[in-house]
């Protein structure tokens, strides 16, 4: 598989899906759901220029420290000693992929809507905590070293999850009073279909093809644990 990918007989998307499968991840288990990387960092420009390296996220760093400013807080957390000596050291107390995160992204489509409501004791979570905007979600990741959610494969092929086709009442944001409905898209995307098309194109771009292995090292490779993980600021609780 690796050889096929290197020879470009397999797309980046297919390679990631197969890696997830080999790692024991599956659509049938929300706690082991396939994980995909955030690949872009530009969600505000009118046009998306895939020939410009600056629009891409640094794939060699865990999402928690893609913003250099967060690195200090992450290192401090790792250097904290548990007085009882029970808890191993870690950079992140949450995880880049978990069941709640999958439901968070897929809240507008069943069966995830119902699962989300069950998780929140019979109602929708407050609107401000819901997935309502792609640019805002990225900004929150940049501002908060405790939020380390990567993406799910649906961001690259399933436009329906970005639309509130079932007309769920998801509430309104506290400050702006904006009603949460369809997911707010980056300026460069004219529709959910256009977003998926451009996002998938970004995944298969020259830049990502050249750097994707760096992210794979963090999630599936030698930087998952041990000294390499510590050095890469990639130790999870």
Short mmCIF file of C-alpha atoms in Angstrom, two decimals:
data_model
loop_
_atom_site.label_atom_id
_atom_site.label_comp_id
_atom_site.label_asym_id
_atom_site.label_seq_id
_atom_site.Cartn_x
_atom_site.Cartn_y
_atom_site.Cartn_z
CA UNK A 1 0.00 0.00 0.00
CA UNK A 2 2.80 2.41 0.93
CA UNK A 3 4.55 1.73 -2.37
CA UNK A 4 1.34 2.28 -4.31
CA UNK A 5 0.80 5.57 -2.49
CA UNK A 6 4.37 6.71 -3.14
CA UNK A 7 3.90 5.84 -6.83
CA UNK A 8 0.63 7.84 -6.81
CA UNK A 9 -1.47 4.85 -7.75
CA UNK A 10 -3.53 5.52 -4.62
CA UNK A 11 -5.01 8.92 -3.70
CA UNK A 12 -4.23 10.61 -0.37
CA UNK A 13 -7.87 10.07 0.63
CA UNK A 14 -7.78 6.33 -0.09
CA UNK A 15 -4.43 5.94 1.64
CA UNK A 16 -5.73 7.60 4.81
CA UNK A 17 -8.90 5.48 4.80
CA UNK A 18 -6.86 2.28 4.47
CA UNK A 19 -4.41 3.37 7.19
CA UNK A 20 -7.36 4.01 9.51
CA UNK A 21 -8.73 0.54 8.75
CA UNK A 22 -5.37 -1.11 9.44
CA UNK A 23 -5.15 0.79 12.72
CA UNK A 24 -8.45 -0.76 13.80
CA UNK A 25 -10.53 2.35 13.20
CA UNK A 26 -14.01 1.85 11.77
CA UNK A 27 -17.25 3.68 11.00
CA UNK A 28 -18.97 1.10 13.24
CA UNK A 29 -17.38 2.39 16.45
CA UNK A 30 -17.66 6.04 17.42
CA UNK A 31 -14.82 5.62 19.92
CA UNK A 32 -12.51 4.39 17.13
CA UNK A 33 -13.87 6.45 14.24
CA UNK A 34 -11.61 7.16 11.23
CA UNK A 35 -9.51 10.28 11.81
CA UNK A 36 -8.41 12.75 9.13
CA UNK A 37 -6.21 15.85 9.45
CA UNK A 38 -7.11 19.50 9.32
CA UNK A 39 -5.18 20.40 6.18
CA UNK A 40 -5.95 24.09 5.60
CA UNK A 41 -5.46 27.16 7.75
CA UNK A 42 -7.10 29.73 5.45
CA UNK A 43 -10.85 29.91 6.07
CA UNK A 44 -11.26 33.66 5.53
CA UNK A 45 -9.99 34.50 2.00
CA UNK A 46 -12.44 35.09 -0.83
CA UNK A 47 -10.47 32.67 -3.02
CA UNK A 48 -8.49 29.59 -2.04
CA UNK A 49 -5.09 29.46 -3.71
CA UNK A 50 -3.81 25.88 -3.48
CA UNK A 51 -0.50 26.90 -5.06
CA UNK A 52 0.30 29.00 -2.00
CA UNK A 53 1.91 26.97 0.82
CA UNK A 54 0.70 29.57 3.36
CA UNK A 55 -2.92 28.37 3.07
CA UNK A 56 -2.01 24.93 4.48
CA UNK A 57 -1.71 23.83 8.08
CA UNK A 58 1.71 22.65 9.28
CA UNK A 59 1.22 18.89 9.13
CA UNK A 60 4.37 18.15 11.12
CA UNK A 61 2.81 19.51 14.35
CA UNK A 62 -0.08 18.17 16.43
CA UNK A 63 -3.17 20.36 16.00
CA UNK A 64 -2.78 21.63 19.60
CA UNK A 65 0.45 23.45 18.74
CA UNK A 66 -0.11 24.43 15.11
CA UNK A 67 -0.43 27.87 16.67
CA UNK A 68 3.06 28.46 18.08
CA UNK A 69 1.56 30.49 20.95
CA UNK A 70 0.05 27.34 22.49
CA UNK A 71 3.34 25.45 22.73
CA UNK A 72 4.33 27.08 26.04
CA UNK A 73 1.09 26.09 27.81
CA UNK A 74 1.33 22.57 26.38
CA UNK A 75 4.92 22.13 27.63
CA UNK A 76 3.96 23.47 31.08
CA UNK A 77 1.16 20.94 31.35
CA UNK A 78 3.60 18.14 30.53
CA UNK A 79 6.08 19.32 33.16
CA UNK A 80 3.47 19.25 35.90
CA UNK A 81 4.29 16.42 38.32
CA UNK A 82 1.42 14.37 39.73
CA UNK A 83 2.15 14.47 43.50
CA UNK A 84 0.75 10.94 43.88
CA UNK A 85 2.79 9.67 40.95
CA UNK A 86 -0.25 7.86 39.51
CA UNK A 87 -0.84 9.81 36.32
CA UNK A 88 1.67 9.63 33.51
CA UNK A 89 2.80 12.93 32.03
CA UNK A 90 0.81 14.28 29.07
CA UNK A 91 0.53 17.32 26.82
CA UNK A 92 -3.22 17.01 26.18
CA UNK A 93 -5.95 15.88 28.53
CA UNK A 94 -8.40 15.30 25.69
CA UNK A 95 -7.99 13.44 22.42
CA UNK A 96 -7.84 14.22 18.69
CA UNK A 97 -10.62 11.70 18.04
CA UNK A 98 -13.46 10.59 20.31
CA UNK A 99 -17.15 9.69 20.17
CA UNK A 100 -18.36 13.10 21.36
CA UNK A 101 -16.26 14.79 18.66
CA UNK A 102 -17.79 12.64 15.92
CA UNK A 103 -21.31 13.47 17.15
CA UNK A 104 -20.27 17.13 17.37
CA UNK A 105 -19.43 17.26 13.66
CA UNK A 106 -22.35 15.09 12.51
CA UNK A 107 -25.06 16.59 14.73
CA UNK A 108 -27.28 17.48 11.74
CA UNK A 109 -27.59 13.93 10.38
CA UNK A 110 -29.12 10.82 11.91
CA UNK A 111 -28.34 8.64 13.79
CA UNK A 112 -25.83 11.13 15.21
CA UNK A 113 -28.52 13.68 16.10
CA UNK A 114 -30.26 11.19 18.37
CA UNK A 115 -26.96 10.01 19.85
CA UNK A 116 -26.00 13.63 20.59
CA UNK A 117 -29.35 14.25 22.31
CA UNK A 118 -28.91 11.08 24.41
CA UNK A 119 -25.40 12.21 25.38
CA UNK A 120 -26.79 15.60 26.47
CA UNK A 121 -29.51 14.06 28.69
CA UNK A 122 -32.39 14.40 26.27
CA UNK A 123 -31.80 17.79 24.60
CA UNK A 124 -29.42 19.59 22.27
CA UNK A 125 -26.30 21.03 23.87
CA UNK A 126 -26.26 24.84 24.15
CA UNK A 127 -25.86 26.47 20.74
CA UNK A 128 -22.49 28.10 21.44
CA UNK A 129 -20.86 24.71 21.98
CA UNK A 130 -22.24 23.21 18.78
CA UNK A 131 -20.53 22.85 15.43
CA UNK A 132 -21.97 25.89 13.65
CA UNK A 133 -19.10 27.37 11.63
CA UNK A 134 -15.95 26.00 9.99
CA UNK A 135 -13.97 29.28 10.29
CA UNK A 136 -15.01 29.62 13.97
CA UNK A 137 -14.06 25.99 14.71
CA UNK A 138 -10.60 26.55 13.26
CA UNK A 139 -10.21 29.81 15.21
CA UNK A 140 -11.15 28.03 18.44
CA UNK A 141 -8.46 25.42 17.77
CA UNK A 142 -5.90 28.18 17.27
CA UNK A 143 -6.90 29.99 20.47
CA UNK A 144 -7.32 27.00 22.77
CA UNK A 145 -4.58 24.40 23.33
CA UNK A 146 -7.15 22.17 25.08
CA UNK A 147 -9.22 21.72 21.92
CA UNK A 148 -7.36 19.22 19.74
CA UNK A 149 -10.07 17.71 17.53
CA UNK A 150 -8.87 16.58 14.12
CA UNK A 151 -11.37 16.00 11.29
CA UNK A 152 -13.46 13.04 10.16
CA UNK A 153 -13.54 11.69 6.58
CA UNK A 154 -16.96 13.25 5.92
CA UNK A 155 -15.27 16.65 5.51
CA UNK A 156 -13.94 15.35 2.19
CA UNK A 157 -16.99 13.72 0.60
CA UNK A 158 -20.30 14.32 2.39
CA UNK A 159 -21.78 17.82 1.86
CA UNK A 160 -25.09 16.88 3.53
CA UNK A 161 -23.61 16.96 7.02
CA UNK A 162 -23.07 20.72 6.62
CA UNK A 163 -26.79 21.35 6.04
CA UNK A 164 -29.66 21.26 8.51
CA UNK A 165 -31.87 19.37 6.07
CA UNK A 166 -34.03 17.95 8.87
CA UNK A 167 -34.82 21.42 10.22
CA UNK A 168 -33.62 20.72 13.77
CA UNK A 169 -33.99 23.55 16.25
CA UNK A 170 -30.36 23.95 17.30
CA UNK A 171 -30.92 27.15 19.27
CA UNK A 172 -29.17 30.52 18.88
CA UNK A 173 -25.78 31.91 19.81
CA UNK A 174 -25.72 33.90 23.05
CA UNK A 175 -23.90 37.03 21.96
CA UNK A 176 -24.89 37.52 18.31
CA UNK A 177 -28.36 35.90 18.73
CA UNK A 178 -27.69 34.20 15.40
CA UNK A 179 -29.83 31.08 14.89
CA UNK A 180 -27.74 27.93 14.39
CA UNK A 181 -28.85 26.30 11.15
CA UNK A 182 -26.59 25.22 8.26
CA UNK A 183 -22.87 25.24 9.04
CA UNK A 184 -21.22 28.57 8.19
CA UNK A 185 -18.68 27.90 5.42
CA UNK A 186 -15.35 29.60 4.62
CA UNK A 187 -15.71 32.63 2.32
CA UNK A 188 -14.11 30.72 -0.55
CA UNK A 189 -16.86 28.08 -0.57
CA UNK A 190 -20.07 28.98 -2.36
CA UNK A 191 -22.04 25.93 -1.18
CA UNK A 192 -21.52 22.75 0.86
CA UNK A 193 -20.77 20.92 -2.41
CA UNK A 194 -18.24 23.59 -3.40
CA UNK A 195 -16.59 23.31 0.04
CA UNK A 196 -16.24 19.52 -0.26
CA UNK A 197 -14.92 19.80 -3.82
CA UNK A 198 -12.25 22.36 -2.89
CA UNK A 199 -11.40 20.66 0.40
CA UNK A 200 -10.88 17.34 -1.36
CA UNK A 201 -8.80 19.08 -4.00
CA UNK A 202 -6.67 20.54 -1.19
CA UNK A 203 -6.21 17.05 0.28
CA UNK A 204 -4.89 15.79 -3.07
CA UNK A 205 -2.75 18.89 -3.68
CA UNK A 206 0.98 18.84 -4.25
CA UNK A 207 1.69 20.43 -0.85
CA UNK A 208 -0.32 17.87 1.13
CA UNK A 209 1.10 14.97 -0.89
CA UNK A 210 4.59 16.13 0.09
CA UNK A 211 3.82 16.59 3.81
CA UNK A 212 1.08 14.10 4.70
CA UNK A 213 3.60 11.56 6.00
CA UNK A 214 4.52 14.03 8.77
CA UNK A 215 0.98 13.91 10.15
CA UNK A 216 0.83 10.13 9.71
CA UNK A 217 3.96 9.85 11.91
CA UNK A 218 2.07 11.65 14.69
CA UNK A 219 -1.17 9.68 14.50
CA UNK A 220 -0.20 6.24 13.20
CA UNK A 221 3.60 6.23 13.33
CA UNK A 222 6.67 6.49 15.51
CA UNK A 223 5.74 9.82 17.13
CA UNK A 224 2.72 8.36 18.95
CA UNK A 225 4.62 7.48 22.14
CA UNK A 226 8.02 7.44 23.73
CA UNK A 227 10.76 10.07 23.38
CA UNK A 228 9.71 11.01 19.81
CA UNK A 229 6.18 11.83 21.04
CA UNK A 230 7.54 13.95 23.91
CA UNK A 231 9.76 15.88 21.54
CA UNK A 232 6.90 16.42 19.08
CA UNK A 233 4.56 17.66 21.90
CA UNK A 234 2.29 14.74 21.04
CA UNK A 235 1.61 12.90 24.31
CA UNK A 236 -2.06 12.26 25.11
CA UNK A 237 -3.59 11.41 28.48
#
